């Protein structure tokens, strides 16, 4: 009788340990915006598509710039295309090696890019200019989700259930 009780308690403890471990094991891939000052997840977007774009208004030209990305098999960010309207300050005037520079409909494109990045920094400016995350048919206004004047580290990473409690799922 005593052995049966000890076995039940032991099984309950093992089950509790397994459930606790599952709570902390990273499993779901997310795009995350990490506050560079606090190193905490400020916002996240579950990865349901491996392609996304960032659209922003250039601070000098006041025209849209669209950066296109995809995730590779290792979870690295790969910049695939750049679209812009003005050549001046801060914008490239030609494509790099293996890339194509294209002009169409008054816009400039650098296509066939394969620039790998583990992560990048994103400054959410304190000006009334657009900053959007375009993903899976939605346009997410980052200035509504992230604090203006702050710098965020953006990357793709697997998150545990516990980590998913941090920050805001801005895709919902």
PDB file of C-alpha atoms in Angstrom:
ATOM      1  CA  UNK A   1       0.000   0.000   0.000  1.00  0.00           C
ATOM      2  CA  UNK A   2       2.810   2.416   0.978  1.00  0.00           C
ATOM      3  CA  UNK A   3       4.764   1.542  -2.212  1.00  0.00           C
ATOM      4  CA  UNK A   4       1.680   2.236  -4.327  1.00  0.00           C
ATOM      5  CA  UNK A   5       1.328   5.688  -2.762  1.00  0.00           C
ATOM      6  CA  UNK A   6       5.030   6.485  -3.284  1.00  0.00           C
ATOM      7  CA  UNK A   7       4.754   5.383  -6.917  1.00  0.00           C
ATOM      8  CA  UNK A   8       1.757   7.678  -7.497  1.00  0.00           C
ATOM      9  CA  UNK A   9       3.557  10.646  -5.938  1.00  0.00           C
ATOM     10  CA  UNK A  10       6.675   9.884  -7.969  1.00  0.00           C
ATOM     11  CA  UNK A  11       4.663   9.655 -11.212  1.00  0.00           C
ATOM     12  CA  UNK A  12       2.895  12.909 -10.372  1.00  0.00           C
ATOM     13  CA  UNK A  13       6.245  14.626  -9.777  1.00  0.00           C
ATOM     14  CA  UNK A  14       7.644  13.302 -13.062  1.00  0.00           C
ATOM     15  CA  UNK A  15       4.539  14.490 -14.924  1.00  0.00           C
ATOM     16  CA  UNK A  16       4.815  17.892 -13.248  1.00  0.00           C
ATOM     17  CA  UNK A  17       8.502  18.161 -14.220  1.00  0.00           C
ATOM     18  CA  UNK A  18       7.754  17.230 -17.839  1.00  0.00           C
ATOM     19  CA  UNK A  19       4.938  19.802 -18.060  1.00  0.00           C
ATOM     20  CA  UNK A  20       7.170  22.458 -16.480  1.00  0.00           C
ATOM     21  CA  UNK A  21       9.989  21.690 -18.909  1.00  0.00           C
ATOM     22  CA  UNK A  22       7.611  21.960 -21.884  1.00  0.00           C
ATOM     23  CA  UNK A  23       6.573  25.390 -20.631  1.00  0.00           C
ATOM     24  CA  UNK A  24      10.195  26.614 -20.911  1.00  0.00           C
ATOM     25  CA  UNK A  25      11.412  24.778 -24.054  1.00  0.00           C
ATOM     26  CA  UNK A  26      11.473  27.069 -27.128  1.00  0.00           C
ATOM     27  CA  UNK A  27       9.359  25.567 -29.904  1.00  0.00           C
ATOM     28  CA  UNK A  28       7.408  28.190 -31.896  1.00  0.00           C
ATOM     29  CA  UNK A  29       9.298  30.434 -34.314  1.00  0.00           C
ATOM     30  CA  UNK A  30       8.441  34.138 -34.039  1.00  0.00           C
ATOM     31  CA  UNK A  31       9.651  37.407 -35.462  1.00  0.00           C
ATOM     32  CA  UNK A  32      10.614  39.360 -32.350  1.00  0.00           C
ATOM     33  CA  UNK A  33      11.275  43.011 -31.583  1.00  0.00           C
ATOM     34  CA  UNK A  34      13.611  43.163 -28.574  1.00  0.00           C
ATOM     35  CA  UNK A  35      14.031  46.422 -26.686  1.00  0.00           C
ATOM     36  CA  UNK A  36      17.761  47.170 -26.972  1.00  0.00           C
ATOM     37  CA  UNK A  37      17.875  48.872 -23.552  1.00  0.00           C
ATOM     38  CA  UNK A  38      16.103  46.195 -21.504  1.00  0.00           C
ATOM     39  CA  UNK A  39      16.727  43.148 -23.737  1.00  0.00           C
ATOM     40  CA  UNK A  40      13.060  42.190 -23.260  1.00  0.00           C
ATOM     41  CA  UNK A  41      10.684  41.124 -26.007  1.00  0.00           C
ATOM     42  CA  UNK A  42       8.476  44.136 -26.744  1.00  0.00           C
ATOM     43  CA  UNK A  43       6.472  42.614 -29.587  1.00  0.00           C
ATOM     44  CA  UNK A  44       6.309  39.413 -31.592  1.00  0.00           C
ATOM     45  CA  UNK A  45       4.691  37.970 -34.691  1.00  0.00           C
ATOM     46  CA  UNK A  46       4.310  34.182 -35.054  1.00  0.00           C
ATOM     47  CA  UNK A  47       6.051  32.974 -38.222  1.00  0.00           C
ATOM     48  CA  UNK A  48       3.301  31.628 -40.481  1.00  0.00           C
ATOM     49  CA  UNK A  49       5.023  32.731 -43.691  1.00  0.00           C
ATOM     50  CA  UNK A  50       8.740  32.918 -44.420  1.00  0.00           C
ATOM     51  CA  UNK A  51       8.478  36.250 -46.299  1.00  0.00           C
ATOM     52  CA  UNK A  52       7.861  39.757 -45.003  1.00  0.00           C
ATOM     53  CA  UNK A  53       8.517  43.399 -45.851  1.00  0.00           C
ATOM     54  CA  UNK A  54       9.363  46.502 -43.902  1.00  0.00           C
ATOM     55  CA  UNK A  55       8.015  49.752 -45.339  1.00  0.00           C
ATOM     56  CA  UNK A  56       9.133  53.108 -44.048  1.00  0.00           C
ATOM     57  CA  UNK A  57       9.123  56.727 -45.099  1.00  0.00           C
ATOM     58  CA  UNK A  58      12.657  57.928 -45.846  1.00  0.00           C
ATOM     59  CA  UNK A  59      13.475  60.770 -43.446  1.00  0.00           C
ATOM     60  CA  UNK A  60      15.021  63.042 -46.091  1.00  0.00           C
ATOM     61  CA  UNK A  61      13.172  62.181 -49.301  1.00  0.00           C
ATOM     62  CA  UNK A  62       9.824  61.608 -47.567  1.00  0.00           C
ATOM     63  CA  UNK A  63       9.108  58.779 -50.001  1.00  0.00           C
ATOM     64  CA  UNK A  64       8.413  55.107 -49.330  1.00  0.00           C
ATOM     65  CA  UNK A  65      11.207  52.563 -49.096  1.00  0.00           C
ATOM     66  CA  UNK A  66      10.287  48.873 -49.052  1.00  0.00           C
ATOM     67  CA  UNK A  67      12.756  46.216 -47.930  1.00  0.00           C
ATOM     68  CA  UNK A  68      11.781  42.608 -48.722  1.00  0.00           C
ATOM     69  CA  UNK A  69      13.063  39.667 -46.679  1.00  0.00           C
ATOM     70  CA  UNK A  70      12.693  35.920 -46.317  1.00  0.00           C
ATOM     71  CA  UNK A  71      13.833  33.381 -43.753  1.00  0.00           C
ATOM     72  CA  UNK A  72      16.308  30.770 -44.922  1.00  0.00           C
ATOM     73  CA  UNK A  73      16.408  27.166 -43.685  1.00  0.00           C
ATOM     74  CA  UNK A  74      18.679  28.131 -40.758  1.00  0.00           C
ATOM     75  CA  UNK A  75      16.311  30.900 -39.616  1.00  0.00           C
ATOM     76  CA  UNK A  76      18.556  33.714 -40.879  1.00  0.00           C
ATOM     77  CA  UNK A  77      16.995  36.856 -42.348  1.00  0.00           C
ATOM     78  CA  UNK A  78      17.793  37.268 -46.043  1.00  0.00           C
ATOM     79  CA  UNK A  79      17.200  40.636 -47.704  1.00  0.00           C
ATOM     80  CA  UNK A  80      15.873  39.854 -51.196  1.00  0.00           C
ATOM     81  CA  UNK A  81      14.803  43.206 -52.669  1.00  0.00           C
ATOM     82  CA  UNK A  82      14.930  46.942 -52.087  1.00  0.00           C
ATOM     83  CA  UNK A  83      12.379  49.336 -53.632  1.00  0.00           C
ATOM     84  CA  UNK A  84      12.689  53.126 -53.494  1.00  0.00           C
ATOM     85  CA  UNK A  85      11.844  56.312 -55.405  1.00  0.00           C
ATOM     86  CA  UNK A  86      14.861  58.614 -54.921  1.00  0.00           C
ATOM     87  CA  UNK A  87      18.599  58.200 -55.540  1.00  0.00           C
ATOM     88  CA  UNK A  88      19.862  60.884 -53.245  1.00  0.00           C
ATOM     89  CA  UNK A  89      21.301  60.703 -49.732  1.00  0.00           C
ATOM     90  CA  UNK A  90      21.214  57.284 -48.111  1.00  0.00           C
ATOM     91  CA  UNK A  91      19.972  55.285 -51.085  1.00  0.00           C
ATOM     92  CA  UNK A  92      22.076  53.056 -53.350  1.00  0.00           C
ATOM     93  CA  UNK A  93      22.674  54.111 -56.953  1.00  0.00           C
ATOM     94  CA  UNK A  94      23.483  50.628 -58.225  1.00  0.00           C
ATOM     95  CA  UNK A  95      23.233  46.928 -57.411  1.00  0.00           C
ATOM     96  CA  UNK A  96      25.920  44.836 -55.767  1.00  0.00           C
ATOM     97  CA  UNK A  97      27.583  41.739 -57.181  1.00  0.00           C
ATOM     98  CA  UNK A  98      25.009  39.172 -58.353  1.00  0.00           C
ATOM     99  CA  UNK A  99      22.145  41.645 -57.916  1.00  0.00           C
ATOM    100  CA  UNK A 100      20.096  43.468 -60.569  1.00  0.00           C
ATOM    101  CA  UNK A 101      19.245  47.162 -60.683  1.00  0.00           C
ATOM    102  CA  UNK A 102      15.863  47.766 -62.340  1.00  0.00           C
ATOM    103  CA  UNK A 103      13.895  50.944 -63.018  1.00  0.00           C
ATOM    104  CA  UNK A 104      10.159  50.614 -63.666  1.00  0.00           C
ATOM    105  CA  UNK A 105       7.176  52.906 -63.262  1.00  0.00           C
ATOM    106  CA  UNK A 106       9.303  55.689 -61.750  1.00  0.00           C
ATOM    107  CA  UNK A 107      10.662  53.438 -59.006  1.00  0.00           C
ATOM    108  CA  UNK A 108      14.037  51.804 -58.507  1.00  0.00           C
ATOM    109  CA  UNK A 109      14.542  48.189 -57.487  1.00  0.00           C
ATOM    110  CA  UNK A 110      17.536  46.179 -56.461  1.00  0.00           C
ATOM    111  CA  UNK A 111      16.515  42.593 -57.086  1.00  0.00           C
ATOM    112  CA  UNK A 112      18.076  39.162 -56.608  1.00  0.00           C
ATOM    113  CA  UNK A 113      19.634  40.218 -53.313  1.00  0.00           C
ATOM    114  CA  UNK A 114      20.921  37.506 -50.990  1.00  0.00           C
ATOM    115  CA  UNK A 115      22.157  39.562 -48.063  1.00  0.00           C
ATOM    116  CA  UNK A 116      22.063  37.366 -44.945  1.00  0.00           C
ATOM    117  CA  UNK A 117      21.564  38.947 -41.542  1.00  0.00           C
ATOM    118  CA  UNK A 118      21.204  37.178 -38.202  1.00  0.00           C
ATOM    119  CA  UNK A 119      19.337  40.282 -36.968  1.00  0.00           C
ATOM    120  CA  UNK A 120      19.138  44.025 -37.491  1.00  0.00           C
ATOM    121  CA  UNK A 121      18.482  47.149 -35.444  1.00  0.00           C
ATOM    122  CA  UNK A 122      15.346  49.178 -36.027  1.00  0.00           C
ATOM    123  CA  UNK A 123      14.946  52.741 -34.762  1.00  0.00           C
ATOM    124  CA  UNK A 124      11.325  53.724 -34.256  1.00  0.00           C
ATOM    125  CA  UNK A 125      11.618  57.433 -34.934  1.00  0.00           C
ATOM    126  CA  UNK A 126       9.701  60.000 -32.968  1.00  0.00           C
ATOM    127  CA  UNK A 127       8.336  61.653 -36.120  1.00  0.00           C
ATOM    128  CA  UNK A 128       5.032  61.207 -37.900  1.00  0.00           C
ATOM    129  CA  UNK A 129       6.359  59.023 -40.702  1.00  0.00           C
ATOM    130  CA  UNK A 130       5.202  55.532 -41.572  1.00  0.00           C
ATOM    131  CA  UNK A 131       6.864  52.350 -40.347  1.00  0.00           C
ATOM    132  CA  UNK A 132       5.016  49.148 -41.228  1.00  0.00           C
ATOM    133  CA  UNK A 133       5.627  45.404 -41.044  1.00  0.00           C
ATOM    134  CA  UNK A 134       3.958  43.741 -44.053  1.00  0.00           C
ATOM    135  CA  UNK A 135       3.306  40.079 -43.384  1.00  0.00           C
ATOM    136  CA  UNK A 136       0.877  37.386 -44.545  1.00  0.00           C
ATOM    137  CA  UNK A 137      -1.507  39.865 -46.129  1.00  0.00           C
ATOM    138  CA  UNK A 138      -1.542  42.245 -43.160  1.00  0.00           C
ATOM    139  CA  UNK A 139       0.037  45.632 -42.647  1.00  0.00           C
ATOM    140  CA  UNK A 140       1.075  46.121 -39.027  1.00  0.00           C
ATOM    141  CA  UNK A 141       1.769  49.702 -37.901  1.00  0.00           C
ATOM    142  CA  UNK A 142       4.932  49.393 -35.812  1.00  0.00           C
ATOM    143  CA  UNK A 143       4.547  52.899 -34.400  1.00  0.00           C
ATOM    144  CA  UNK A 144       1.362  51.759 -32.652  1.00  0.00           C
ATOM    145  CA  UNK A 145       3.035  48.650 -31.178  1.00  0.00           C
ATOM    146  CA  UNK A 146       6.543  49.873 -30.361  1.00  0.00           C
ATOM    147  CA  UNK A 147       7.667  52.901 -28.389  1.00  0.00           C
ATOM    148  CA  UNK A 148       8.821  55.884 -30.430  1.00  0.00           C
ATOM    149  CA  UNK A 149      12.419  56.973 -29.941  1.00  0.00           C
ATOM    150  CA  UNK A 150      13.541  53.452 -28.996  1.00  0.00           C
ATOM    151  CA  UNK A 151      15.852  51.042 -30.795  1.00  0.00           C
ATOM    152  CA  UNK A 152      14.798  47.417 -31.234  1.00  0.00           C
ATOM    153  CA  UNK A 153      16.697  44.330 -32.306  1.00  0.00           C
ATOM    154  CA  UNK A 154      14.674  42.402 -34.867  1.00  0.00           C
ATOM    155  CA  UNK A 155      15.224  38.696 -35.542  1.00  0.00           C
ATOM    156  CA  UNK A 156      13.485  35.342 -35.888  1.00  0.00           C
ATOM    157  CA  UNK A 157      13.757  33.003 -32.933  1.00  0.00           C
ATOM    158  CA  UNK A 158      11.960  30.121 -31.309  1.00  0.00           C
ATOM    159  CA  UNK A 159      10.057  31.029 -28.162  1.00  0.00           C
ATOM    160  CA  UNK A 160       8.779  28.908 -25.296  1.00  0.00           C
ATOM    161  CA  UNK A 161       5.268  29.275 -23.941  1.00  0.00           C
ATOM    162  CA  UNK A 162       6.769  31.309 -21.094  1.00  0.00           C
ATOM    163  CA  UNK A 163       8.589  33.675 -23.495  1.00  0.00           C
ATOM    164  CA  UNK A 164       5.411  34.114 -25.519  1.00  0.00           C
ATOM    165  CA  UNK A 165       3.853  35.684 -22.441  1.00  0.00           C
ATOM    166  CA  UNK A 166       6.348  38.551 -22.847  1.00  0.00           C
ATOM    167  CA  UNK A 167       5.584  41.359 -25.240  1.00  0.00           C
ATOM    168  CA  UNK A 168       2.537  41.726 -27.429  1.00  0.00           C
ATOM    169  CA  UNK A 169       1.501  39.505 -30.321  1.00  0.00           C
ATOM    170  CA  UNK A 170       0.945  42.292 -32.846  1.00  0.00           C
ATOM    171  CA  UNK A 171      -0.392  39.913 -35.496  1.00  0.00           C
ATOM    172  CA  UNK A 172      -3.628  39.172 -33.589  1.00  0.00           C
TER     173      UNK A 172
END
